[in-house]
Coordinates of C-alpha atoms and ligand atoms in Angstrom, one line a residue:
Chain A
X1105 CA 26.8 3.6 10.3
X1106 CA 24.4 0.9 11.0
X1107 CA 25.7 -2.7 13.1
X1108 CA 23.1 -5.3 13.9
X1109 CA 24.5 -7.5 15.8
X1110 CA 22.1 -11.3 16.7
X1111 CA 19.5 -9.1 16.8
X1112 CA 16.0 -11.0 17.5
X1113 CA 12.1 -9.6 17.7
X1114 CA 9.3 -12.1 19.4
X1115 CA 5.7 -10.5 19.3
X1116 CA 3.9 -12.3 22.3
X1117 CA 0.5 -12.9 21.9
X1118 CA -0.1 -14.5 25.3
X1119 CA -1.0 -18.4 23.6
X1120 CA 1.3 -17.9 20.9
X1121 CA 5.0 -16.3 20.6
X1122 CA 5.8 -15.3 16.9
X1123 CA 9.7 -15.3 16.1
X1124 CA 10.1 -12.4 13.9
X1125 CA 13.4 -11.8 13.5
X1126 CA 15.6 -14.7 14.7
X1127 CA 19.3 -13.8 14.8
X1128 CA 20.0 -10.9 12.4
X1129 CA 23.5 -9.6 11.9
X1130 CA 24.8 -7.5 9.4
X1131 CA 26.5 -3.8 8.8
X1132 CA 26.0 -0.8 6.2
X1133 CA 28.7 1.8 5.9
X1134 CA 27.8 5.3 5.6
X1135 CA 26.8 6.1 2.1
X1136 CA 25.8 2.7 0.6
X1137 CA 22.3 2.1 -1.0
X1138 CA 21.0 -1.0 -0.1
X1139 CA 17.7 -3.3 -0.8
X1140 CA 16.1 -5.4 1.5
X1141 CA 14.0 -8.1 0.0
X1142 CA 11.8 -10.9 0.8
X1143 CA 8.6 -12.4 0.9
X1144 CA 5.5 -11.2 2.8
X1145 CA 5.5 -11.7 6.3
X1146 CA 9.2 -12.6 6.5
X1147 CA 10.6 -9.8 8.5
X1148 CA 11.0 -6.6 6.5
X1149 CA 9.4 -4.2 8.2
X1150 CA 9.9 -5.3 11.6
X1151 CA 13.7 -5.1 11.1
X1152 CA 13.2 -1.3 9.7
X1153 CA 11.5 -0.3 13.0
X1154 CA 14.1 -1.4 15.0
X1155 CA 16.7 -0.2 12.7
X1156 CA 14.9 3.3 12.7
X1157 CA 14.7 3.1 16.1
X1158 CA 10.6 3.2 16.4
X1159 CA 11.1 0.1 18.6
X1160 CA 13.6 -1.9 20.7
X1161 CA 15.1 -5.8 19.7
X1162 CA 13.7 -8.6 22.1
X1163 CA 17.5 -9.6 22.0
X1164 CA 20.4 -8.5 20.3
X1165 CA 22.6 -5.0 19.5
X1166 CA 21.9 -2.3 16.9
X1167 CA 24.9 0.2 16.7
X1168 CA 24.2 3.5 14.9
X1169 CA 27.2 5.6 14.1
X1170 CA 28.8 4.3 17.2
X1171 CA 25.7 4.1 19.8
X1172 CA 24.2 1.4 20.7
X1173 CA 20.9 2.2 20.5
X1174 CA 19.2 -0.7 22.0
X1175 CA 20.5 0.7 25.2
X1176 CA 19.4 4.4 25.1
X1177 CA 16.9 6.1 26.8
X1178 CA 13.6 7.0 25.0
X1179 CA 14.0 10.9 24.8
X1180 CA 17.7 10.8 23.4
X1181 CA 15.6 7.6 20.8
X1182 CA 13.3 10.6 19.6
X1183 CA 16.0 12.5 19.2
X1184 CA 18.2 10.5 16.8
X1185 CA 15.0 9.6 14.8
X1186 CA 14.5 13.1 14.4
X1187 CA 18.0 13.9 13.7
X1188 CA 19.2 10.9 11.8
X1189 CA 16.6 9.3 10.4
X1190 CA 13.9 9.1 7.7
X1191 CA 11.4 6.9 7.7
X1192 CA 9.0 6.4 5.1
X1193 CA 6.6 3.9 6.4
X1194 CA 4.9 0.9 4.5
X1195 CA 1.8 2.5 5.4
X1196 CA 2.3 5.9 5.4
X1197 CA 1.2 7.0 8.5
X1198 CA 0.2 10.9 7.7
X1199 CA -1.9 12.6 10.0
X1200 CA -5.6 13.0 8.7
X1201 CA -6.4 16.1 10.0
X1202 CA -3.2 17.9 8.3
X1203 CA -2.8 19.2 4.7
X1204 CA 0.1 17.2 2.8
X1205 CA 2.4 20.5 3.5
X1206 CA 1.9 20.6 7.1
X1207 CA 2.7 16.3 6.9
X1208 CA 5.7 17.8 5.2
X1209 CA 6.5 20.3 7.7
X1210 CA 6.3 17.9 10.9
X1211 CA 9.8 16.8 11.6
X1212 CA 10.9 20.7 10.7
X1213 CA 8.8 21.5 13.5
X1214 CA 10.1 19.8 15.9
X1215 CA 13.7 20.4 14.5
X1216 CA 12.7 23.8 15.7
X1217 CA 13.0 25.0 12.2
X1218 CA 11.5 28.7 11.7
X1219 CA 7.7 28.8 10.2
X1220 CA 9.0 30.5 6.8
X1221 CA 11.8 28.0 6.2
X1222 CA 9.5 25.3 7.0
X1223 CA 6.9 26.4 4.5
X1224 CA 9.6 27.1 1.5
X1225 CA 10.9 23.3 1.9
X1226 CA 8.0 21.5 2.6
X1227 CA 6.5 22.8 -0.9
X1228 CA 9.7 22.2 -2.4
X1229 CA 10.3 19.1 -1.3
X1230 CA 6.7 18.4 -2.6
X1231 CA 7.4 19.7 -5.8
X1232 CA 10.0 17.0 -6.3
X1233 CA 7.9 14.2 -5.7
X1234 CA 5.7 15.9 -8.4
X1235 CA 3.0 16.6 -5.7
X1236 CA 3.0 20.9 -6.3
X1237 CA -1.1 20.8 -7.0
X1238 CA -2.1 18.5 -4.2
X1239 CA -0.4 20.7 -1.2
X1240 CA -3.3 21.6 0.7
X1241 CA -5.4 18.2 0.0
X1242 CA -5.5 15.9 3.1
X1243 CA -4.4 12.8 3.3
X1244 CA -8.8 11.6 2.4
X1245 CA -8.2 13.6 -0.2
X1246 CA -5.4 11.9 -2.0
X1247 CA -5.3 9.0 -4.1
X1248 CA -2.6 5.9 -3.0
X1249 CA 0.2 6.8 -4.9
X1250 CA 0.1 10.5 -3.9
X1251 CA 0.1 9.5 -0.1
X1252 CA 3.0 7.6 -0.9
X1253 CA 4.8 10.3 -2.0
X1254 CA 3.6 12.8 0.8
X1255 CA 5.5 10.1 2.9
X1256 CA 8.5 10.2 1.0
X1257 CA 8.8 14.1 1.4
X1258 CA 8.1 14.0 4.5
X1259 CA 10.8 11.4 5.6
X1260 CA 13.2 13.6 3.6
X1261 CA 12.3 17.2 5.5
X1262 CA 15.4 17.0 7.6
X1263 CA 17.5 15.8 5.4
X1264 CA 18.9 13.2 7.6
X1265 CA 21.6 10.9 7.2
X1266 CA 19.8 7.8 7.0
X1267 CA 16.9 7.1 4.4
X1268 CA 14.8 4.2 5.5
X1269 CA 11.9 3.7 2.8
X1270 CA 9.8 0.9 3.4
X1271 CA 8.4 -0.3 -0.2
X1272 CA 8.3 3.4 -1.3
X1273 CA 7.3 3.0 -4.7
X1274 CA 4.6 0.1 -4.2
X1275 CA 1.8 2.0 -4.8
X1276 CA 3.3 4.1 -7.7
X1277 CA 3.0 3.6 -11.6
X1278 CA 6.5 2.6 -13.3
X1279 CA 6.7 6.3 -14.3
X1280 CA 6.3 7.7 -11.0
X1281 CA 8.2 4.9 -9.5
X1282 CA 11.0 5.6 -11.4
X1283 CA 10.9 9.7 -11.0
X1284 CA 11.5 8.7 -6.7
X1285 CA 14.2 6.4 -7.8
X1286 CA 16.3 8.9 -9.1
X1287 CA 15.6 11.2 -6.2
X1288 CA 16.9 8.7 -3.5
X1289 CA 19.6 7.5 -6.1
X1290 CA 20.7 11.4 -5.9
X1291 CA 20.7 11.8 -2.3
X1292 CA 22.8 8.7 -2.3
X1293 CA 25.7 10.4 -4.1
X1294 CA 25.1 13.3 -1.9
X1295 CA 26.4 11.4 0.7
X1296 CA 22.9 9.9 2.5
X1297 CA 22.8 6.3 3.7
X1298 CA 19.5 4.7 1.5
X1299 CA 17.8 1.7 2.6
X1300 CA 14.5 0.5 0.6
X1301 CA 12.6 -2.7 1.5
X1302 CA 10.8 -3.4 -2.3
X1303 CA 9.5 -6.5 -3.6
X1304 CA 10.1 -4.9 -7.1
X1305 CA 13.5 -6.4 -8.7
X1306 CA 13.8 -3.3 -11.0
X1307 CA 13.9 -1.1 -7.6
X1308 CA 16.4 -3.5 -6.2
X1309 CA 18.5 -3.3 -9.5
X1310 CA 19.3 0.3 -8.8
X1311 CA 21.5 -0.2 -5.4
X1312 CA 24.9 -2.1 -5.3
X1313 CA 23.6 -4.4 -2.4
X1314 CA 20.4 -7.0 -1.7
X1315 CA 19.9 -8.1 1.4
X1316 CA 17.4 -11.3 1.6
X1317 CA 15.2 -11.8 4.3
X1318 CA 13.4 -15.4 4.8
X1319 CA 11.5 -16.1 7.9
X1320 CA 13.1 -13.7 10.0
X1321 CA 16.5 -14.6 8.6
X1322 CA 19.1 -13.1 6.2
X1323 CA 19.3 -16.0 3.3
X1324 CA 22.0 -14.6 1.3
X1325 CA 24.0 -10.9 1.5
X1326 CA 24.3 -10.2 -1.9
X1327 CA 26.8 -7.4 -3.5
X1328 CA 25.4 -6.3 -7.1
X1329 CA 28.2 -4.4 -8.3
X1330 CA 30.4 -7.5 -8.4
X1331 CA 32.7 -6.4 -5.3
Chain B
X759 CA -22.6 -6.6 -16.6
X760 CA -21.1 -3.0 -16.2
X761 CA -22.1 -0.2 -18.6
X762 CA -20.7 3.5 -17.9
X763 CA -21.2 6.1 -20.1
X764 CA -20.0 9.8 -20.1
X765 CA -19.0 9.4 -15.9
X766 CA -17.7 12.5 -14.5
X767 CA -16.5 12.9 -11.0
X768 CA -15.7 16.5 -9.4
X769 CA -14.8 16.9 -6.3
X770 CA -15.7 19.9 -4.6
X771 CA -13.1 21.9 -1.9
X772 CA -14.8 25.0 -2.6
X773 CA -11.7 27.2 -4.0
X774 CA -10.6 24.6 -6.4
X775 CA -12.6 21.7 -8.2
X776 CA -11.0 18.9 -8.7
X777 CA -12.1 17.1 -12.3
X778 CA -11.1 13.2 -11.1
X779 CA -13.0 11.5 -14.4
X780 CA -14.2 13.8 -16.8
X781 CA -16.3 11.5 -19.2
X782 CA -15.7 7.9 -19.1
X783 CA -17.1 5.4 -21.2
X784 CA -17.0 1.5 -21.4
X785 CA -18.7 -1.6 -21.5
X786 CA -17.5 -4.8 -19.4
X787 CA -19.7 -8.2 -20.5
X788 CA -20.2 -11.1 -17.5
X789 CA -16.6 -13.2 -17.5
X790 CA -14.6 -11.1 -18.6
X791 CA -11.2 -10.1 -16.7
X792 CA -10.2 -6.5 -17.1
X793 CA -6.7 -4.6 -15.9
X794 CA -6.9 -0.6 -15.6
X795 CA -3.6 1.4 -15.3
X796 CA -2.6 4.9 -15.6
X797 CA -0.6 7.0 -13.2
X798 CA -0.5 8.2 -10.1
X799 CA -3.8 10.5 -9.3
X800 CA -5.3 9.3 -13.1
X801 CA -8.6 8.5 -11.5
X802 CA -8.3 4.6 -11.2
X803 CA -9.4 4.0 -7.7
X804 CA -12.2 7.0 -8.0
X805 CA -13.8 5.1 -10.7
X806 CA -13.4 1.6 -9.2
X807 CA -15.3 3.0 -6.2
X808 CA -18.3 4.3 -8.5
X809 CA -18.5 0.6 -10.1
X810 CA -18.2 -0.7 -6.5
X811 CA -21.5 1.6 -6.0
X812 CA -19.4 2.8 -2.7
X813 CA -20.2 6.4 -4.5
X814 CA -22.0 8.3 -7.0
X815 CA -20.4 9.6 -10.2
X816 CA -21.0 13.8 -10.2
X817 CA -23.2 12.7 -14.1
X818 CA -23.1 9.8 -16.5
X819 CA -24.9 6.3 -15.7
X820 CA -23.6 3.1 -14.8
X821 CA -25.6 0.4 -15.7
X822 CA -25.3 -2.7 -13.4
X823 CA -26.9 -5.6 -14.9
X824 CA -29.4 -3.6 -16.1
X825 CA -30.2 -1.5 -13.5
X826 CA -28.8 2.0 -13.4
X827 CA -27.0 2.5 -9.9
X828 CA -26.8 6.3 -10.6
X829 CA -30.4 5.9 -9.9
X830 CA -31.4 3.8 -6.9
X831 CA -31.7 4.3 -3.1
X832 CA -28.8 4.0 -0.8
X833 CA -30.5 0.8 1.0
X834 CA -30.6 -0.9 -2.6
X835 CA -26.8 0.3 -3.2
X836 CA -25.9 -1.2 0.1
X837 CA -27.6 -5.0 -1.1
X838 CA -26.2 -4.8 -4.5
X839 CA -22.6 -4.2 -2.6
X840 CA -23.1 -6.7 -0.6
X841 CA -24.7 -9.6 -3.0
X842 CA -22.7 -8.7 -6.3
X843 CA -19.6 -7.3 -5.4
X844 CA -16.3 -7.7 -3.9
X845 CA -14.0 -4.7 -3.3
X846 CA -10.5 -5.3 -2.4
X847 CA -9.7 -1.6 -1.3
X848 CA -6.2 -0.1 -2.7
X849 CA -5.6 0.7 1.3
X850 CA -7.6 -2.5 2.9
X851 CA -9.6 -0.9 4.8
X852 CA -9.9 -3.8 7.5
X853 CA -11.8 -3.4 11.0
X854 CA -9.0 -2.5 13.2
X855 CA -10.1 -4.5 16.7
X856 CA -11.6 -7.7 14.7
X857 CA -9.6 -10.4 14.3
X858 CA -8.2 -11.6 10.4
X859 CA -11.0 -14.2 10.4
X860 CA -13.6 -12.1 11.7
X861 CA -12.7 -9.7 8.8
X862 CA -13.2 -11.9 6.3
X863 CA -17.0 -12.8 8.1
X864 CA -18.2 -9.6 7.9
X865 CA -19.9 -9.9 4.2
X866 CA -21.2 -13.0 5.3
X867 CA -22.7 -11.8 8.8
X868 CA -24.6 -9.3 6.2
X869 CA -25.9 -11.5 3.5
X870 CA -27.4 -13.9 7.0
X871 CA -24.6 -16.6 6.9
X872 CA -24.9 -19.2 10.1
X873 CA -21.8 -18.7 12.5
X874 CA -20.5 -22.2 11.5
X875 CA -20.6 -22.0 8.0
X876 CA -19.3 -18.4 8.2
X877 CA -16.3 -19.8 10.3
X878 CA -15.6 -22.4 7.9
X879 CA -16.1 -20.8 4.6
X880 CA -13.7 -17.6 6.3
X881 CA -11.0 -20.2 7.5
X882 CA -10.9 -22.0 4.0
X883 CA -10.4 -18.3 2.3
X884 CA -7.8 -17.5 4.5
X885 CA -6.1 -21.0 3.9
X886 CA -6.3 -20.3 0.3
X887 CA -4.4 -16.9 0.5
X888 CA -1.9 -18.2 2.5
X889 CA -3.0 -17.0 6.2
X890 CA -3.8 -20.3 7.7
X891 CA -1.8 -19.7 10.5
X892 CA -2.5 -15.6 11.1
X893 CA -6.3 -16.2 11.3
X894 CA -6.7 -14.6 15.2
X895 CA -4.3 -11.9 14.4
X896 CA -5.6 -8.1 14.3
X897 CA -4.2 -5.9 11.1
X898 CA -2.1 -4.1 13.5
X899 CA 0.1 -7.3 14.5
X900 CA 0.1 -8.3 10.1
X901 CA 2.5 -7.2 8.1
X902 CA 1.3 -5.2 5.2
X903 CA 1.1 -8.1 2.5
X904 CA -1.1 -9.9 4.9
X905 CA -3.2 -7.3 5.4
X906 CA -3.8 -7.3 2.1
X907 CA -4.5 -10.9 1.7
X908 CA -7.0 -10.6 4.7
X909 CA -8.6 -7.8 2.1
X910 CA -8.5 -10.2 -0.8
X911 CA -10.7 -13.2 1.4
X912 CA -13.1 -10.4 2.4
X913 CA -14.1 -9.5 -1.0
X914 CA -14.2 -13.0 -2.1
X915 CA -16.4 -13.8 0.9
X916 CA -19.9 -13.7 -0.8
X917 CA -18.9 -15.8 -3.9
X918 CA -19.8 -12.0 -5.7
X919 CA -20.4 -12.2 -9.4
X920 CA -18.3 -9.4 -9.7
X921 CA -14.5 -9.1 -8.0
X922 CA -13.1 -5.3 -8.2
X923 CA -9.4 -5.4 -6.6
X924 CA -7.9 -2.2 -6.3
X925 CA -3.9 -2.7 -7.1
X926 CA -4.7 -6.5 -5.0
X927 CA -1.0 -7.7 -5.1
X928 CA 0.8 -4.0 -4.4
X929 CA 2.1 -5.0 -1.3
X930 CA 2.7 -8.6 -2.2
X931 CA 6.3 -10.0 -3.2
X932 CA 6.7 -11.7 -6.8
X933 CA 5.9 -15.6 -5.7
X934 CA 2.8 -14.6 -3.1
X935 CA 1.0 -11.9 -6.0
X936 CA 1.6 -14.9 -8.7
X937 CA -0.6 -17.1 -6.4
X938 CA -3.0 -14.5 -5.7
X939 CA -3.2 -13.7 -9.6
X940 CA -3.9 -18.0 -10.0
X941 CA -6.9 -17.4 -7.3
X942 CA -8.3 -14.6 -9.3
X943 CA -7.6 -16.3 -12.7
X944 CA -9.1 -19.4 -11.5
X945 CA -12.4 -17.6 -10.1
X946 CA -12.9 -15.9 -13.6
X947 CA -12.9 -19.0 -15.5
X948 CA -15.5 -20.1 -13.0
X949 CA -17.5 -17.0 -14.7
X950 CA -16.8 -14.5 -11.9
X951 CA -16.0 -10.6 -13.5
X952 CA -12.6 -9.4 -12.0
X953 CA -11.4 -6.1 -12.6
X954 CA -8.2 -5.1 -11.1
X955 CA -6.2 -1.8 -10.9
X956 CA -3.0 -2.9 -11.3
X957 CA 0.3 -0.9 -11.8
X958 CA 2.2 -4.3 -12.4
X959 CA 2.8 -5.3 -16.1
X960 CA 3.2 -8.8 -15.1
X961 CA -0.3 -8.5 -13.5
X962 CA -1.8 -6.9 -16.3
X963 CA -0.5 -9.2 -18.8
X964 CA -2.3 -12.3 -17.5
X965 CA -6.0 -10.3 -18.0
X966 CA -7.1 -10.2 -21.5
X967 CA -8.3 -6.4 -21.7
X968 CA -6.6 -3.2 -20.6
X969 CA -7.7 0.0 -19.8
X970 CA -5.5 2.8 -19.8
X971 CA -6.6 6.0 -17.9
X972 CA -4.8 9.2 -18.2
X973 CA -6.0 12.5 -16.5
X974 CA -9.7 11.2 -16.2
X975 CA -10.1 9.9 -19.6
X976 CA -9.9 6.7 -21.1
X977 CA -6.6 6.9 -23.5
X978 CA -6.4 3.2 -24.7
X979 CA -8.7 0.6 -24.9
X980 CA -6.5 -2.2 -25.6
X981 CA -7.7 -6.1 -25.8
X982 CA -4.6 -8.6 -25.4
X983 CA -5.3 -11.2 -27.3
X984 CA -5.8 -9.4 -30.7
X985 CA -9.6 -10.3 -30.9
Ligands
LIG2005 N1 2.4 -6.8 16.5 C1 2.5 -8.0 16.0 N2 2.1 -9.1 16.8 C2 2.2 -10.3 16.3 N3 2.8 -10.7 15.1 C3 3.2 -9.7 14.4 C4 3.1 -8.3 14.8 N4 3.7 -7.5 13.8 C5 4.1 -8.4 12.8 N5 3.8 -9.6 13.2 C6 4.2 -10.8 12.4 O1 5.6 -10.8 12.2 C7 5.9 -11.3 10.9 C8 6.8 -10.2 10.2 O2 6.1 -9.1 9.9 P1 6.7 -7.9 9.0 O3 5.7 -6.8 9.0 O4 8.1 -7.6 9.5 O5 6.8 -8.6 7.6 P2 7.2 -8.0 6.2 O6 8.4 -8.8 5.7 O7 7.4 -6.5 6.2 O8 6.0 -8.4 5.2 P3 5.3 -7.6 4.0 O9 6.2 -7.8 2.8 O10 4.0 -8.3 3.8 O11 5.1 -6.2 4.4 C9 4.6 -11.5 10.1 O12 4.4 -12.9 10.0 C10 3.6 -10.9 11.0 O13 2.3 -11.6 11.0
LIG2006 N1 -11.9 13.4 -1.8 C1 -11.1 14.1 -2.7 N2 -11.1 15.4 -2.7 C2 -10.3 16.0 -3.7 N3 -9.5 15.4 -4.6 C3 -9.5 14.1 -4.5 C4 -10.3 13.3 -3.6 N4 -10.0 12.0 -3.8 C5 -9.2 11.9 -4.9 N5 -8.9 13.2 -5.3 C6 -8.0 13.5 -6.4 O1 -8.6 12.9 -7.6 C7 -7.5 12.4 -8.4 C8 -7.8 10.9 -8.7 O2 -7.6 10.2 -7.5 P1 -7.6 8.6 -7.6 O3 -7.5 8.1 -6.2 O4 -8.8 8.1 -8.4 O5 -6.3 8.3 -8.4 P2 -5.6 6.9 -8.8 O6 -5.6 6.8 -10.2 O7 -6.2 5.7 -8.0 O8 -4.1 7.0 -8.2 P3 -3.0 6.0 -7.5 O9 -2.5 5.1 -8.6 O10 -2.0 6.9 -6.9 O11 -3.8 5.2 -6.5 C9 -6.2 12.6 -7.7 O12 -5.5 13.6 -8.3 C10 -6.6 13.0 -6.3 O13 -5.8 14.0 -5.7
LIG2007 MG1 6.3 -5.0 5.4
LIG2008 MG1 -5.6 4.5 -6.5

């Protein structure tokens, strides 16, 4: 599924070069759920762009289902992300001027998907993140939590393959928090590739692998289940 | 130091009303140190911004040392914002083409702080959350934790008498909201107020008062330390 291979991101800011990722390799099989955890400002979400391909490595190979995608053009990039990939960002990144169910619908739009269909998902899909009376509030119009969990519907419209949740329950109460869990734990038996950065160990207890990020390095590859 | 009694907020979308506190009432004295939780949507952050006098409860007083908020002009609002408190926004809310320092200088530019003393007093708040060496960066080249630390210095900026953090340590992994829970810990025995929204019981177990909300109401008015 996924192969990072040395893979390195410098932000250069003219005076001053900062290393963000410096020589990351690892590899998740189709199908595994897997946490990626660290402290602030170590690397996290910098390695989830690249690995949902919203931006290119300074150095180094990232191999998605057989395609090295470091190497691609950008029109067959958009593609894959809107194929392949969900991404639910740290910061949510919903348009303002859309109601939650048209955030929802985005990526069915440009999957082509017809304006009915689009509709009947997009509310359902909202109704599982237990969203069902905020559809037509905007994103001003919603508290933290429910943004959040526009998001989260949103990165799951497509239903792609590969589920890559940047802290996805960080702005949720336990309750709530754990209501998402057992939606991506679900769509992890159903076959979908789950990735969530969390700083929350409870999150991280819920997937068979941890992944440790320390100053743009992997500290320790760690298997939960024993194997 | 805060007083609210019976504070409602509706908002208005025309078809639907939407009842975000529907009769809140509490007293916080000078020095105390307050969590609030509730769910997702329980009308935490709405009420946070009518103590923050960033908005105006739909009825009900809130009585600000004395003086009823509910009551005065938008130019006094503005000075009492600026003199008594610091808001550390649930979403940040930073300037996005000023720097991480000149962020923080903001408060102090307002209340007529010299450019030196500003600079020093924004470096030495930025040191003490842990961004020494980010201080030039924009919020758009910080990851989300620091983005949220540069929102923590802001608040603290004015030395305010009252601190109201809005979930301050969401983004934050375990270690780096431990040391921002010691900065806040330490300010209130210095006699600073700090009320934080919190959805962390680790975060709400070091404060000696909670305050449960649940659909708009107050549910539980719980002191920690049996007194
Ligand atoms: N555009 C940029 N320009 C310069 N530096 C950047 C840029 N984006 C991120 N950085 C820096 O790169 C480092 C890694 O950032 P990243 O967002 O990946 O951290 P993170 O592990 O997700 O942190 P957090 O847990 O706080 O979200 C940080 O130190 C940050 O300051
Ligand atoms: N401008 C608005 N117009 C309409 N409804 C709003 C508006 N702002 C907030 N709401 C609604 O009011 C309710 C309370 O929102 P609030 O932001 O106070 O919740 P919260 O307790 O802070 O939640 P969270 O923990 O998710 O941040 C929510 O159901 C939200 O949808
Ligand atoms: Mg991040
Ligand atoms: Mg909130």
């Amino acid at each position: 599924m996924f192969e990072a291979r040395n893979v390195t991101k410098v932000y250069d800011m003219g005076a001053v070069q900062v290393h963000a990722l410096r020589g990351v390799s690892f590899t998740i099989e189709q199908g595994e759920m897997v946490a990626i955890m660290g402290p602030s400002g170590s690397g996290k979400s910098t390695l989830m762009q690249l690995m949902g391909c919203l931006d290119r490595p300074t150095s180094g190979t990232i191999v998605l289902d057989g395609e090295d995608v470091t190497q691609v053009r950008d029109d067959r990039l958009a593609e894959i992300r809107n194929k392949k990939i969900g991404f639910v960002f740290q910061q949510f990144n919903l348009l303002p001027r859309l109601s939650a169910v048209e955030n929802v619908e985005l990526p069915l739009v440009y999957a082509g998907v017809g304006r009915r269909e689009r509709r009947r998902r997009a509310l359902e899909l909202l109704e599982a993140v237990g969203l069902g009376e905020r559809v037509h509030h905007r994103p001003n119009e919603l508290s933290g939590g429910q943004k959040q969990r526009v998001a989260i519907a949103r990165a799951l419209a497509n239903e792609p393959a590969v589920i890559l949740a940047d802290e996805p329950t960080g702005a949720l109460d336990t309750r709530t928090g754990a209501e998402i869990m057992q939606l991506l734990a679900r769509l992890n038996e159903q076959g979908h590739t789950v990735v969530i950065v969390t700083h929350d160990p409870e999150v991280a207890s819920r997937t068979r692998r941890v992944i440790h990020i320390r100053d743009g390095l992997i500290s320790k590859d760690e298997r939960l289940d024993g194997s």
